[in-house]
Amino acid sequence: MTGITIDGHTIEIVFSEAEIAARVAEIAHAVAGRDPERLLVVPVLKGSFIFAADLLRAMHGAGLSPEVDFMMLASYRAQTSSSGQVEVLRDIQTDVTERDVLLIDDILESGRTLAFAKDLLAARGARQVLTAVLLDKPGHRAAELDADFTGFECPDKFVVGYGMDMAHAFRELPFVGYVTNPK
Ligand code: IMP
Ligand code: MG
């Protein structure tokens, strides 16, 4: 494995920039293949912001012209594992009635965050709520949820980069990696 050292932390690359770009393009075409109507894309902030930005541009390349609005959720966790509560820190301002919605998140782990967001938008009358995640950690599911579109299955490690953080750091990395010596 290749890695880099930043501020004393060694980060091993798990998914490279090129691997991610290729997968993102495939996901965009898979979304287009579902022929969504009046599509609203909803990135779940903060961790999904780089994935969402790349996926949206790839969606343009795949012939889609969605609208975009943002939701910020906090799921309360003990250190690095998710616990039960999800709170809306910032809601979308768009009416989803009769629209197809694509929720985008960075990681699907317990599934609580996305299950919460999906139920919320479905209850508001969305025609269909699809979900796209960059990474799936299937070993920790607590809610009944599988993403409609998944980038990669993630090793059972705390990963950073490509939007994902450890204590607000490492979001800028263009790849997904894991910290071999966490803070
Ligand atoms: P869950 O599916 O509700 O457990 O929440 C998944 C969320 O937990 C993701 O959106 C991330 O914000 C966070 N998360 C889970 N695993 C990791 C990780 O390895 N690195 C960074 N964030 C993570
Ligand atoms: Mg998140």
Tab-separated table of C-alpha atoms and ligand atoms in Angstrom:
chain	number	residue	atom	x	y	z
A	1	MET	CA	0.000	0.000	0.000
A	2	THR	CA	1.082	3.557	-0.641
A	3	GLY	CA	0.610	6.289	1.841
A	4	ILE	CA	1.476	9.833	2.854
A	5	THR	CA	2.264	11.528	6.140
A	6	ILE	CA	0.449	14.727	7.189
A	7	ASP	CA	1.091	16.411	10.551
A	8	GLY	CA	2.495	13.186	11.935
A	9	HIS	CA	-0.419	11.033	10.712
A	10	THR	CA	0.270	8.318	8.188
A	11	ILE	CA	-2.563	7.791	5.747
A	12	GLU	CA	-2.693	4.684	3.589
A	13	ILE	CA	-4.557	5.023	0.300
A	14	VAL	CA	-7.581	2.730	0.059
A	15	PHE	CA	-9.265	4.141	-3.082
A	16	SER	CA	-7.205	6.302	-5.430
A	17	GLU	CA	-8.300	9.449	-7.210
A	18	ALA	CA	-8.454	7.592	-10.545
A	19	GLU	CA	-10.417	4.648	-9.141
A	20	ILE	CA	-12.926	7.015	-7.578
A	21	ALA	CA	-13.326	9.077	-10.771
A	22	ALA	CA	-14.026	5.961	-12.836
A	23	ARG	CA	-16.587	4.686	-10.338
A	24	VAL	CA	-18.286	8.075	-10.045
A	25	ALA	CA	-18.818	8.147	-13.828
A	26	GLU	CA	-20.350	4.658	-13.688
A	27	ILE	CA	-22.703	5.696	-10.906
A	28	ALA	CA	-23.825	8.763	-12.880
A	29	HIS	CA	-24.730	6.554	-15.823
A	30	ALA	CA	-26.518	4.120	-13.514
A	31	VAL	CA	-28.581	7.009	-12.112
A	32	ALA	CA	-29.408	8.158	-15.655
A	33	GLY	CA	-30.443	4.579	-16.454
A	34	ARG	CA	-33.213	4.882	-13.869
A	35	ASP	CA	-34.696	7.702	-15.961
A	36	PRO	CA	-35.465	9.979	-13.011
A	37	GLU	CA	-38.170	12.628	-13.359
A	38	ARG	CA	-37.887	16.180	-11.979
A	39	LEU	CA	-34.764	14.998	-10.184
A	40	LEU	CA	-33.667	16.777	-7.027
A	41	VAL	CA	-30.219	15.839	-5.755
A	42	VAL	CA	-29.755	16.229	-1.987
A	43	PRO	CA	-26.195	15.873	-0.688
A	44	VAL	CA	-26.122	15.128	3.034
A	45	LEU	CA	-23.505	17.486	4.460
A	46	LYS	CA	-20.797	17.630	5.334
A	47	GLY	CA	-18.961	14.444	4.385
A	48	SER	CA	-20.571	13.994	0.968
A	49	PHE	CA	-19.643	17.372	-0.481
A	50	ILE	CA	-16.765	16.310	-2.703
A	51	PHE	CA	-18.427	13.086	-3.839
A	52	ALA	CA	-21.604	15.048	-4.592
A	53	ALA	CA	-19.711	17.720	-6.535
A	54	ASP	CA	-17.998	15.109	-8.694
A	55	LEU	CA	-21.135	13.007	-9.105
A	56	LEU	CA	-23.170	16.049	-10.153
A	57	ARG	CA	-20.662	16.950	-12.852
A	58	ALA	CA	-20.628	13.335	-14.015
A	59	MET	CA	-24.442	13.415	-14.053
A	60	HIS	CA	-24.273	16.322	-16.478
A	61	GLY	CA	-22.017	14.146	-18.615
A	62	ALA	CA	-24.603	11.369	-18.389
A	63	GLY	CA	-27.308	13.660	-19.765
A	64	LEU	CA	-29.096	14.524	-16.516
A	65	SER	CA	-30.118	18.024	-15.428
A	66	PRO	CA	-31.069	17.812	-11.755
A	67	GLU	CA	-31.791	20.567	-9.269
A	68	VAL	CA	-29.698	20.544	-6.091
A	69	ASP	CA	-30.487	21.382	-2.475
A	70	PHE	CA	-28.579	20.522	0.677
A	71	MET	CA	-29.354	18.886	3.981
A	72	MET	CA	-27.053	18.814	6.965
A	73	LEU	CA	-27.597	16.035	9.459
A	74	ALA	CA	-25.850	15.139	12.672
A	75	SER	CA	-26.000	11.604	13.935
A	76	TYR	CA	-24.828	11.403	17.477
A	77	ARG	CA	-22.083	8.971	17.981
A	78	ALA	CA	-19.702	7.815	20.632
A	79	GLN	CA	-16.338	8.728	19.090
A	80	THR	CA	-16.172	6.833	15.811
A	81	SER	CA	-19.272	4.616	15.904
A	82	SER	CA	-22.833	5.838	15.176
A	83	SER	CA	-25.459	5.918	17.896
A	84	GLY	CA	-29.210	6.257	17.540
A	85	GLN	CA	-30.130	9.948	17.250
A	86	VAL	CA	-30.278	11.941	14.026
A	87	GLU	CA	-30.834	15.700	14.040
A	88	VAL	CA	-31.554	18.028	11.101
A	89	LEU	CA	-29.043	20.876	11.318
A	90	ARG	CA	-30.000	22.332	7.934
A	91	ASP	CA	-33.067	21.329	5.946
A	92	ILE	CA	-33.693	21.551	2.199
A	93	GLN	CA	-35.804	24.489	1.074
A	94	THR	CA	-37.292	22.675	-1.895
A	95	ASP	CA	-40.733	21.069	-2.078
A	96	VAL	CA	-40.186	17.395	-2.934
A	97	THR	CA	-43.836	16.543	-3.632
A	98	GLU	CA	-44.084	14.169	-6.606
A	99	ARG	CA	-40.383	14.542	-7.342
A	100	ASP	CA	-37.665	11.936	-7.680
A	101	VAL	CA	-34.946	12.612	-5.112
A	102	LEU	CA	-31.385	11.319	-5.002
A	103	LEU	CA	-29.846	11.472	-1.533
A	104	ILE	CA	-26.042	11.434	-1.566
A	105	ASP	CA	-23.929	10.458	1.420
A	106	ASP	CA	-20.314	9.564	1.968
A	107	ILE	CA	-20.602	6.358	3.999
A	108	LEU	CA	-23.406	3.972	4.767
A	109	GLU	CA	-22.584	2.391	8.079
A	110	SER	CA	-25.392	1.813	10.590
A	111	GLY	CA	-27.768	3.167	7.948
A	112	ARG	CA	-29.523	5.374	10.491
A	113	THR	CA	-28.579	8.665	8.857
A	114	LEU	CA	-29.805	7.767	5.385
A	115	ALA	CA	-32.836	5.842	6.630
A	116	PHE	CA	-33.844	8.943	8.588
A	117	ALA	CA	-33.404	11.260	5.565
A	118	LYS	CA	-35.157	8.858	3.216
A	119	ASP	CA	-38.173	8.480	5.524
A	120	LEU	CA	-38.363	12.248	5.991
A	121	LEU	CA	-38.468	13.004	2.256
A	122	ALA	CA	-40.822	10.120	1.519
A	123	ALA	CA	-43.178	11.440	4.219
A	124	ARG	CA	-43.138	14.826	2.468
A	125	GLY	CA	-44.484	13.224	-0.684
A	126	ALA	CA	-41.440	12.503	-2.842
A	127	ARG	CA	-42.355	10.168	-5.691
A	128	GLN	CA	-39.206	8.134	-5.165
A	129	VAL	CA	-36.167	8.573	-2.895
A	130	LEU	CA	-33.007	6.989	-4.282
A	131	THR	CA	-29.742	6.831	-2.360
A	132	ALA	CA	-26.136	6.993	-3.516
A	133	VAL	CA	-23.183	6.425	-1.217
A	134	LEU	CA	-19.506	6.446	-1.994
A	135	LEU	CA	-18.691	3.755	0.565
A	136	ASP	CA	-20.608	0.930	2.176
A	137	LYS	CA	-19.541	-0.612	5.476
A	138	PRO	CA	-22.029	-3.469	5.541
A	139	GLY	CA	-20.897	-5.004	8.821
A	140	HIS	CA	-22.522	-2.380	11.058
A	141	ARG	CA	-26.074	-2.010	9.765
A	142	ALA	CA	-28.724	-1.142	12.369
A	143	ALA	CA	-31.425	0.224	10.022
A	144	GLU	CA	-32.932	-1.718	7.107
A	145	LEU	CA	-31.311	0.101	4.226
A	146	ASP	CA	-29.239	-0.671	1.187
A	147	ALA	CA	-28.140	2.122	-1.115
A	148	ASP	CA	-29.441	2.133	-4.671
A	149	PHE	CA	-25.969	3.154	-5.866
A	150	THR	CA	-22.732	2.293	-4.068
A	151	GLY	CA	-19.203	3.287	-5.023
A	152	PHE	CA	-17.164	0.752	-3.128
A	153	GLU	CA	-17.383	-1.641	-0.236
A	154	CYS	CA	-15.212	-0.117	2.474
A	155	PRO	CA	-12.826	-2.016	4.709
A	156	ASP	CA	-13.880	-1.912	8.353
A	157	LYS	CA	-11.565	0.979	9.178
A	158	PHE	CA	-12.103	4.647	9.928
A	159	VAL	CA	-11.466	6.337	6.584
A	160	VAL	CA	-10.799	9.949	5.652
A	161	GLY	CA	-10.331	12.069	2.559
A	162	TYR	CA	-12.499	12.906	-0.467
A	163	GLY	CA	-14.706	14.964	1.872
A	164	MET	CA	-14.517	12.723	4.918
A	165	ASP	CA	-12.832	13.897	8.076
A	166	MET	CA	-11.261	12.913	11.308
A	167	ALA	CA	-11.868	15.783	13.759
A	168	HIS	CA	-12.377	18.182	10.774
A	169	ALA	CA	-9.079	17.285	9.174
A	170	PHE	CA	-8.200	15.433	5.962
A	171	ARG	CA	-11.309	16.365	3.941
A	172	GLU	CA	-9.097	17.874	1.242
A	173	LEU	CA	-7.361	14.655	0.270
A	174	PRO	CA	-8.249	13.649	-3.305
A	175	PHE	CA	-8.273	9.955	-2.343
A	176	VAL	CA	-9.875	7.832	0.385
A	177	GLY	CA	-7.431	6.556	2.944
A	178	TYR	CA	-7.207	5.389	6.508
A	179	VAL	CA	-5.121	6.796	9.287
A	180	THR	CA	-2.760	4.190	10.617
A	181	ASN	CA	-2.013	6.182	13.787
A	182	PRO	CA	-5.286	8.028	14.724
A	183	LYS	CA	-5.343	11.090	17.001
B	1	IMP	P1	-24.684	5.819	9.718
B	1	IMP	O1	-24.921	5.042	8.426
B	1	IMP	O2	-25.901	6.488	10.245
B	1	IMP	O3	-23.968	4.995	10.726
B	1	IMP	O4	-23.755	7.053	9.436
B	1	IMP	C1	-22.753	7.050	8.521
B	1	IMP	C2	-22.038	8.349	8.746
B	1	IMP	O5	-21.044	8.141	9.739
B	1	IMP	C3	-21.320	8.801	7.517
B	1	IMP	O6	-22.113	9.691	6.762
B	1	IMP	C4	-20.105	9.488	8.091
B	1	IMP	O7	-20.407	10.836	8.368
B	1	IMP	C5	-19.843	8.787	9.386
B	1	IMP	N1	-18.804	7.775	9.242
B	1	IMP	C6	-18.942	6.450	9.374
B	1	IMP	N2	-17.771	5.821	9.186
B	1	IMP	C7	-16.874	6.779	8.904
B	1	IMP	C8	-15.464	6.760	8.585
B	1	IMP	O8	-14.809	5.711	8.483
B	1	IMP	N3	-14.889	7.961	8.354
B	1	IMP	C9	-15.564	9.140	8.412
B	1	IMP	N4	-16.875	9.213	8.708
B	1	IMP	C10	-17.520	8.037	8.951
B	2	MG	MG	-22.007	12.005	7.157
